[in-house]
CSV table of C-alpha atoms and ligand atoms in Angstrom, one decimal:
chain,number,residue,atom,x,y,z
Y,1,MET,CA,57.6,16.1,-10.3
Y,2,SER,CA,54.0,15.8,-11.2
Y,3,ARG,CA,51.8,17.9,-9.1
Y,4,LEU,CA,48.3,16.1,-10.4
Y,5,GLN,CA,48.7,12.8,-9.0
Y,6,VAL,CA,44.6,10.5,-9.8
Y,7,VAL,CA,44.3,7.5,-8.2
Y,8,SER,CA,42.0,4.5,-9.9
Y,9,GLY,CA,42.1,1.1,-10.2
Y,10,LYS,CA,38.8,-1.3,-9.8
Y,11,GLY,CA,36.0,-0.8,-7.3
Y,12,GLY,CA,36.8,-1.7,-3.9
Y,13,THR,CA,40.6,-2.4,-4.3
Y,14,GLY,CA,41.9,0.5,-1.7
Y,15,LYS,CA,41.8,4.0,-4.2
Y,16,THR,CA,40.5,6.4,-1.5
Y,17,THR,CA,42.6,5.1,1.3
Y,18,VAL,CA,45.8,4.2,-1.0
Y,19,ALA,CA,44.8,8.8,-2.5
Y,20,ALA,CA,44.2,9.7,1.3
Y,21,ALA,CA,48.0,8.2,2.0
Y,22,LEU,CA,49.6,9.7,-0.7
Y,23,ALA,CA,48.1,12.6,0.4
Y,24,LEU,CA,49.5,12.9,3.3
Y,25,ALA,CA,53.1,10.8,2.5
Y,26,LEU,CA,54.0,14.4,-0.2
Y,27,ALA,CA,52.6,16.2,2.4
Y,28,THR,CA,55.3,15.3,4.8
Y,29,GLU,CA,58.3,18.0,5.0
Y,30,GLY,CA,56.4,22.0,5.9
Y,31,LYS,CA,54.0,20.8,1.5
Y,32,ARG,CA,51.0,21.9,1.5
Y,33,THR,CA,48.7,18.7,-0.3
Y,34,LEU,CA,45.3,19.1,-1.6
Y,35,LEU,CA,43.0,16.2,-1.4
Y,36,VAL,CA,40.4,15.4,-4.0
Y,37,GLU,CA,36.6,13.8,-4.4
Y,38,VAL,CA,34.9,13.4,-7.5
Y,39,GLU,CA,32.2,11.6,-6.7
Y,40,GLY,CA,30.1,12.3,-3.8
Y,41,ARG,CA,29.9,10.0,-1.5
Y,42,GLN,CA,31.5,11.6,1.4
Y,43,GLY,CA,34.6,8.7,1.0
Y,44,ILE,CA,37.9,10.9,2.6
Y,45,ALA,CA,35.3,12.5,5.7
Y,46,GLN,CA,34.6,9.1,7.0
Y,47,LEU,CA,37.9,7.8,6.3
Y,48,PHE,CA,39.2,10.8,8.7
Y,49,GLU,CA,36.5,10.7,10.5
Y,50,THR,CA,35.3,14.1,10.4
Y,51,GLU,CA,31.2,15.2,9.2
Y,52,ALA,CA,31.5,15.8,6.0
Y,53,LEU,CA,33.2,17.9,3.3
Y,54,PRO,CA,31.5,20.8,2.5
Y,55,TYR,CA,32.7,22.5,-0.9
Y,56,GLU,CA,34.8,24.5,1.0
Y,57,GLU,CA,38.9,23.9,1.5
Y,58,ARG,CA,39.7,22.3,4.6
Y,59,LYS,CA,42.2,21.3,6.7
Y,60,ILE,CA,42.6,18.3,7.1
Y,61,ALA,CA,45.0,16.5,8.9
Y,62,VAL,CA,48.7,17.3,9.7
Y,63,ALA,CA,51.4,15.5,8.2
Y,64,PRO,CA,54.9,14.3,9.5
Y,65,GLY,CA,57.1,16.8,9.5
Y,66,GLY,CA,54.2,20.0,9.7
Y,67,GLY,CA,53.2,19.6,7.0
Y,68,GLU,CA,49.2,20.3,5.8
Y,69,VAL,CA,46.5,18.6,3.9
Y,70,TYR,CA,43.8,19.5,2.9
Y,71,ALA,CA,40.5,17.7,1.6
Y,72,LEU,CA,37.5,19.2,-0.8
Y,73,ALA,CA,34.5,16.9,-1.6
Y,74,ILE,CA,33.7,19.0,-5.2
Y,75,ASP,CA,30.4,19.0,-5.7
Y,76,ALA,CA,29.6,19.3,-9.8
Y,77,GLU,CA,26.5,21.9,-9.1
Y,78,ARG,CA,29.1,24.4,-7.1
Y,79,ALA,CA,31.2,23.8,-9.3
Y,80,LEU,CA,28.8,24.7,-12.1
Y,81,LEU,CA,28.7,27.9,-10.2
Y,82,ASP,CA,32.4,28.7,-10.4
Y,83,TYR,CA,32.6,28.3,-13.7
Y,84,LEU,CA,29.6,30.7,-14.7
Y,85,GLN,CA,30.6,33.6,-11.9
Y,86,MET,CA,34.7,33.1,-13.7
Y,87,PHE,CA,33.1,33.4,-18.1
Y,88,TYR,CA,30.4,35.1,-17.6
Y,89,LYS,CA,30.0,36.6,-14.0
Y,90,LEU,CA,26.8,34.9,-13.7
Y,91,GLY,CA,26.5,35.7,-10.4
Y,92,SER,CA,23.8,35.9,-8.9
Y,93,ALA,CA,21.9,35.4,-12.7
Y,94,GLY,CA,23.8,31.6,-11.8
Y,95,ARG,CA,21.5,31.5,-9.1
Y,96,ALA,CA,18.6,31.7,-11.5
Y,97,LEU,CA,19.9,29.3,-13.6
Y,98,LYS,CA,19.0,27.0,-10.4
Y,99,LYS,CA,16.2,28.1,-9.6
Y,100,LEU,CA,15.0,27.1,-13.0
Y,101,GLY,CA,16.3,23.3,-12.9
Y,102,ALA,CA,19.1,24.7,-15.8
Y,103,ILE,CA,22.2,23.3,-13.4
Y,104,ASP,CA,20.5,19.9,-12.6
Y,105,PHE,CA,20.2,19.5,-16.0
Y,106,ALA,CA,23.4,20.2,-16.6
Y,107,THR,CA,25.0,18.1,-13.9
Y,108,THR,CA,23.3,15.4,-13.7
Y,109,ILE,CA,21.6,14.6,-17.5
Y,110,ALA,CA,24.6,15.8,-18.6
Y,111,PRO,CA,27.0,13.4,-17.0
Y,112,GLY,CA,29.8,14.4,-20.0
Y,113,VAL,CA,29.5,18.0,-18.7
Y,114,ARG,CA,29.8,16.9,-14.6
Y,115,ASP,CA,33.1,15.0,-15.9
Y,116,VAL,CA,34.1,18.9,-17.6
Y,117,LEU,CA,33.3,20.9,-14.5
Y,118,LEU,CA,35.2,18.9,-11.6
Y,119,THR,CA,38.3,18.0,-13.8
Y,120,GLY,CA,38.3,21.8,-14.1
Y,121,LYS,CA,37.8,22.5,-10.9
Y,122,ALA,CA,40.7,19.5,-10.3
Y,123,CYS,CA,43.3,21.7,-11.9
Y,124,GLU,CA,42.2,24.7,-11.0
Y,125,ALA,CA,43.6,24.2,-8.0
Y,126,VAL,CA,47.1,22.8,-8.7
Y,127,ARG,CA,47.5,25.1,-11.4
Y,128,ARG,CA,46.2,28.4,-8.5
Y,129,ARG,CA,49.1,30.4,-7.1
Y,130,GLU,CA,49.4,32.7,-4.5
Y,131,LYS,CA,49.5,36.0,-3.8
Y,132,HIS,CA,53.4,36.6,-3.4
Y,133,GLY,CA,54.3,33.8,-6.8
Y,134,GLY,CA,54.0,30.5,-6.1
Y,135,PHE,CA,51.5,27.3,-6.4
Y,136,CYS,CA,48.8,27.1,-3.1
Y,137,TYR,CA,49.3,24.1,-2.7
Y,138,ASP,CA,52.3,22.0,-4.1
Y,139,HIS,CA,50.7,18.8,-4.7
Y,140,VAL,CA,46.6,17.6,-5.7
Y,141,VAL,CA,46.1,14.1,-5.7
Y,142,MET,CA,43.0,12.9,-6.9
Y,143,ASP,CA,40.6,9.6,-5.6
Y,144,ALA,CA,39.4,9.6,-9.2
Y,145,PRO,CA,36.8,7.6,-10.8
Y,146,PRO,CA,37.3,2.9,-10.8
Y,147,THR,CA,39.5,2.1,-13.8
Y,148,GLY,CA,36.5,1.4,-16.7
Y,149,ARG,CA,35.5,5.2,-16.4
Y,150,ILE,CA,39.2,7.0,-15.7
Y,151,THR,CA,39.9,7.3,-19.5
Y,152,ARG,CA,37.0,9.2,-20.4
Y,153,PHE,CA,36.7,11.1,-17.4
Y,154,LEU,CA,40.0,12.9,-17.9
Y,155,ASN,CA,40.2,12.9,-21.1
Y,156,VAL,CA,36.4,14.9,-21.7
Y,157,ASN,CA,38.2,18.4,-22.0
Y,158,ASP,CA,39.6,17.2,-25.3
Y,159,GLU,CA,36.0,16.6,-26.7
Y,160,VAL,CA,34.9,19.8,-24.7
Y,161,ALA,CA,38.0,22.1,-26.8
Y,162,GLY,CA,36.7,20.0,-30.1
Y,163,LEU,CA,32.8,20.9,-29.7
Y,164,ALA,CA,33.5,25.1,-28.7
Y,165,LYS,CA,35.8,25.3,-31.6
Y,166,ILE,CA,37.0,28.8,-30.7
Y,167,GLY,CA,35.6,31.8,-27.4
Y,168,PRO,CA,36.5,30.9,-23.5
Y,169,ILE,CA,34.8,27.8,-22.7
Y,170,HIS,CA,37.1,26.4,-26.3
Y,171,HIS,CA,40.1,27.5,-23.7
Y,172,GLN,CA,39.9,26.7,-20.4
Y,173,ALA,CA,38.9,23.9,-21.9
Y,174,GLN,CA,42.3,23.5,-24.3
Y,175,ALA,CA,44.3,24.2,-20.4
Y,176,VAL,CA,42.7,21.7,-18.3
Y,177,MET,CA,44.3,19.3,-21.4
Y,178,ARG,CA,47.5,20.5,-20.8
Y,179,VAL,CA,48.1,19.9,-16.9
Y,180,LEU,CA,46.2,16.4,-16.7
Y,181,LYS,CA,48.5,14.9,-20.6
Y,182,SER,CA,52.3,17.1,-19.6
Y,183,PRO,CA,54.5,15.7,-16.9
Y,184,GLU,CA,53.1,17.1,-14.6
Y,185,THR,CA,49.7,15.0,-14.0
Y,186,ALA,CA,50.6,11.0,-13.2
Y,187,VAL,CA,47.9,8.6,-13.3
Y,188,HIS,CA,48.1,6.0,-10.6
Y,189,LEU,CA,45.9,2.3,-10.7
Y,190,VAL,CA,45.1,0.6,-7.4
Y,191,THR,CA,44.9,-3.1,-7.7
Y,192,LEU,CA,45.2,-6.0,-5.9
Y,193,LEU,CA,47.2,-9.6,-5.7
Y,194,GLU,CA,44.1,-10.9,-7.9
Y,195,GLU,CA,43.5,-12.2,-11.2
Y,196,MET,CA,40.6,-9.6,-11.5
Y,197,PRO,CA,42.3,-6.6,-10.9
Y,198,VAL,CA,45.8,-6.9,-12.4
Y,199,GLN,CA,44.1,-8.1,-16.0
Y,200,GLU,CA,41.4,-4.4,-14.9
Y,201,THR,CA,44.3,-2.9,-14.7
Y,202,ALA,CA,46.3,-4.1,-17.8
Y,203,ASP,CA,43.0,-2.7,-20.0
Y,204,GLY,CA,42.9,0.1,-18.1
Y,205,ILE,CA,46.9,0.7,-19.0
Y,206,ALA,CA,46.4,0.3,-22.2
Y,207,GLU,CA,43.8,2.5,-22.0
Y,208,LEU,CA,45.4,5.6,-20.9
Y,209,ARG,CA,48.8,5.1,-23.0
Y,210,GLU,CA,46.4,5.0,-26.3
Y,211,ALA,CA,44.5,8.3,-24.5
Y,212,GLY,CA,48.0,10.2,-24.9
Y,213,LEU,CA,47.7,9.6,-21.0
Y,214,PRO,CA,50.0,10.2,-18.1
Y,215,VAL,CA,50.9,6.5,-17.1
Y,216,GLY,CA,52.4,7.2,-12.8
Y,217,GLY,CA,52.7,3.8,-11.6
Y,218,VAL,CA,50.5,1.0,-9.6
Y,219,VAL,CA,50.3,0.9,-6.5
Y,220,VAL,CA,49.3,-3.7,-5.2
Y,221,ASN,CA,47.1,-3.3,-1.7
Y,222,MET,CA,46.3,-5.0,1.4
Y,223,VAL,CA,49.8,-7.3,0.3
Y,224,ARG,CA,49.9,-10.1,2.6
Y,225,PRO,CA,52.9,-11.3,3.8
Y,226,HIS,CA,53.9,-15.2,3.3
Y,227,VAL,CA,54.0,-16.9,5.6
Y,228,LEU,CA,56.4,-20.6,4.9
Y,229,ASP,CA,59.1,-19.9,3.0
Y,230,GLU,CA,60.3,-21.5,-0.6
Y,231,ASP,CA,61.2,-25.0,0.7
Y,232,ALA,CA,58.2,-25.3,2.5
Y,233,VAL,CA,55.9,-24.5,-0.2
Y,234,ARG,CA,57.2,-26.7,-2.8
Y,235,ALA,CA,56.9,-29.7,-0.1
Y,236,ALA,CA,53.2,-28.2,0.9
Y,237,ARG,CA,51.8,-28.3,-3.1
Y,238,GLY,CA,52.7,-32.2,-2.3
Y,239,ASP,CA,50.5,-35.0,-1.5
Y,240,HIS,CA,52.5,-35.9,2.4
Y,241,ARG,CA,49.1,-37.1,4.1
Y,242,ASP,CA,49.9,-40.7,4.7
Y,243,GLY,CA,54.0,-40.7,5.1
Y,244,ILE,CA,53.8,-37.5,7.7
Y,245,ALA,CA,50.9,-39.9,9.9
Y,246,LYS,CA,52.7,-42.9,9.8
Y,247,ALA,CA,55.8,-40.5,10.7
Y,248,LEU,CA,53.8,-39.4,13.6
Y,249,ALA,CA,52.7,-43.3,14.2
Y,250,SER,CA,56.2,-44.2,14.5
Y,251,ALA,CA,57.8,-41.2,16.6
Y,252,GLY,CA,54.4,-42.8,19.4
Y,253,VAL,CA,52.5,-39.7,18.8
Y,254,GLY,CA,49.7,-41.0,16.3
Y,255,GLY,CA,46.7,-39.7,18.0
Y,256,SER,CA,47.1,-36.4,16.8
Y,257,ALA,CA,47.4,-37.5,12.7
Y,258,ARG,CA,43.6,-35.5,13.6
Y,259,LEU,CA,44.8,-32.7,13.9
Y,260,VAL,CA,47.7,-33.6,10.4
Y,261,GLY,CA,44.5,-33.5,7.9
Y,262,PRO,CA,42.7,-29.8,8.5
Y,263,LEU,CA,47.1,-28.4,8.6
Y,264,LEU,CA,48.0,-29.8,5.7
Y,265,GLU,CA,45.4,-28.5,3.7
Y,266,GLN,CA,45.5,-25.2,5.4
Y,267,ALA,CA,49.5,-25.3,4.4
Y,268,ALA,CA,47.9,-26.5,1.4
Y,269,GLU,CA,45.7,-23.6,0.7
Y,270,HIS,CA,48.7,-20.9,1.0
Y,271,ALA,CA,51.1,-22.8,-1.1
Y,272,GLN,CA,48.3,-22.2,-3.5
Y,273,ARG,CA,48.3,-18.2,-2.7
Y,274,VAL,CA,51.5,-18.1,-3.3
Y,275,GLU,CA,51.8,-19.3,-6.8
Y,276,LEU,CA,48.6,-17.3,-7.6
Y,277,GLU,CA,50.7,-14.7,-6.5
Y,278,ARG,CA,53.1,-14.7,-8.0
Y,279,GLU,CA,51.7,-15.1,-11.1
Y,280,GLN,CA,50.0,-11.4,-10.9
Y,281,ARG,CA,53.0,-10.1,-9.7
Y,282,GLU,CA,54.8,-11.4,-13.3
Y,283,ALA,CA,51.5,-9.5,-15.3
Y,284,LEU,CA,52.1,-6.5,-12.6
Y,285,ALA,CA,56.0,-7.0,-14.1
Y,286,LYS,CA,54.9,-7.3,-18.0
Y,287,LEU,CA,53.7,-3.9,-17.8
Y,288,GLN,CA,56.9,-1.7,-17.6
Y,289,VAL,CA,55.6,0.5,-15.0
Y,290,PRO,CA,56.8,0.8,-11.4
Y,291,THR,CA,54.7,-1.1,-8.8
Y,292,TYR,CA,54.1,-0.3,-5.3
Y,293,GLU,CA,52.8,-2.4,-3.0
Y,294,LEU,CA,51.4,-1.4,0.5
Y,295,PRO,CA,50.6,-4.4,3.6
Y,296,PHE,CA,47.0,-5.6,4.7
Y,297,LEU,CA,46.8,-3.8,7.7
Y,298,GLY,CA,45.3,-6.2,10.5
Y,299,GLU,CA,43.6,-3.7,12.3
Y,300,GLY,CA,41.6,-2.4,9.5
Y,301,ALA,CA,42.4,1.3,7.2
Y,302,ASP,CA,42.2,3.4,10.6
Y,303,ILE,CA,43.9,6.8,11.1
Y,304,ALA,CA,47.1,4.6,12.4
Y,305,GLY,CA,46.5,2.1,9.3
Y,306,LEU,CA,47.3,5.5,6.9
Y,307,TYR,CA,49.6,6.7,8.8
Y,308,ARG,CA,51.4,3.9,8.3
Y,309,LEU,CA,50.2,3.2,4.0
Y,310,ALA,CA,52.0,7.1,4.1
Y,311,ARG,CA,55.9,6.2,5.5
Y,312,GLU,CA,55.5,3.4,3.2
Y,313,LEU,CA,54.4,5.8,0.4
Y,314,ARG,CA,56.9,7.5,1.1
Y,315,LYS,CA,59.8,4.8,1.6
Y,316,LEU,CA,59.2,3.5,-2.2
Y,317,GLY,CA,59.2,7.6,-3.9
Y,318,VAL,CA,55.4,7.9,-4.6
Y,319,GLY,CA,54.7,10.5,-6.2
Y,320,ALA,CA,58.8,11.8,-5.5
T,401,ATP,N1,45.7,-1.8,3.0
T,401,ATP,C1,44.9,-2.6,3.7
T,401,ATP,N2,45.0,-2.8,4.7
T,401,ATP,C2,43.8,-2.9,5.1
T,401,ATP,N3,42.4,-2.7,4.6
T,401,ATP,C3,42.1,-1.6,3.6
T,401,ATP,C4,43.4,-1.4,2.9
T,401,ATP,N4,43.2,-0.6,2.3
T,401,ATP,C5,41.8,-0.9,1.9
T,401,ATP,N5,41.2,-1.3,3.0
T,401,ATP,C6,39.6,-1.2,3.0
T,401,ATP,O1,38.8,-2.3,2.3
T,401,ATP,C7,38.2,-1.2,1.6
T,401,ATP,C8,38.0,-0.2,1.2
T,401,ATP,O2,38.9,0.6,0.6
T,401,ATP,P1,38.9,1.8,0.1
T,401,ATP,O3,37.5,2.6,0.1
T,401,ATP,O4,39.9,2.0,-0.3
T,401,ATP,O5,37.9,1.7,-1.4
T,401,ATP,P2,38.0,1.8,-2.6
T,401,ATP,O6,38.4,1.7,-4.2
T,401,ATP,O7,38.0,3.6,-2.6
T,401,ATP,O8,36.3,1.5,-2.6
T,401,ATP,P3,34.9,2.1,-3.9
T,401,ATP,O9,35.5,1.8,-5.4
T,401,ATP,O10,34.7,1.4,-3.0
T,401,ATP,O11,35.4,4.7,-4.2
T,401,ATP,C9,37.5,-0.2,3.6
T,401,ATP,O12,37.3,-1.1,4.0
T,401,ATP,C10,39.5,-0.2,3.9
T,401,ATP,O13,39.3,0.2,5.0
T,402,MG,MG1,36.3,4.9,-2.9
């Protein structure tokens, strides 16, 4: 079972929502999970309707059965101070560096350094143990950068290990890559049943595989139920307008013919969507990864909706 679940996907497809629901799902039955965010956007706080998260692990939700979800918005600047403290015991010197602007340089000017710090912090949480030896968190779920950046983001420590050939930074970078490339990690991609995100998912999976990163599953989000059965869909595709108008007229309800046109148009649109979705499902099946479908929440993805998505993910066995 993977202990680090990374959730990526095309922008706006529901990465943050799915990551939060997955953290809840994995926390059921007394487990403890950590939900981490790396893009400094406070998406988790918004979702759980709490104030902005500090750089500190905080309990934000209780899962069914008594599990706990903690959250952490990883801040690159603070992570750099941790990192310096860890390797060079630079407590107050770190603060001096910050005054000099060296940390701004490292965290904003050199984006690679930023990613080293973010992935490093997440892996530290995965590996962290309690005094008696058990893991602090049963699972860590990362609300990760989008598909276009995910491979580079996760692989950045490979580059670092190559640059620093020996010494503590080399060891740290190698330790991070050991976690990220092991079966302990699963990278999931969120998509919609639409052409663009499905194509992006296919490209993303190919890239992850090439880089030797462990692909988990594809989460198909916001799936709407079909309101017509197969026969009705087939019928809705044809043009039966005249026939139907005649039949209505002969049944003595010819006056309602004006309604028929728009209704048939709607049915045809629905049939078209069903057809497009079938094509996208076929494209996803070719990727040979497990796919999991989550429903579109009509009332929006509020906290009640999150618990509902968590139940679905649990039923589907995602991450288990
Ligand atoms: N299953 C769902 N049903 C209905 N609405 C959803 C569902 N999942 C997500 N949403 C809504 O879709 C929007 C985008 O979701 P979310 O913020 O999780 O996406 P994201 O991929 O993290 O976006 P970004 O790329 O901006 O980080 C939000 O308004 C969210 O409430
Ligand atoms: Mg997001």
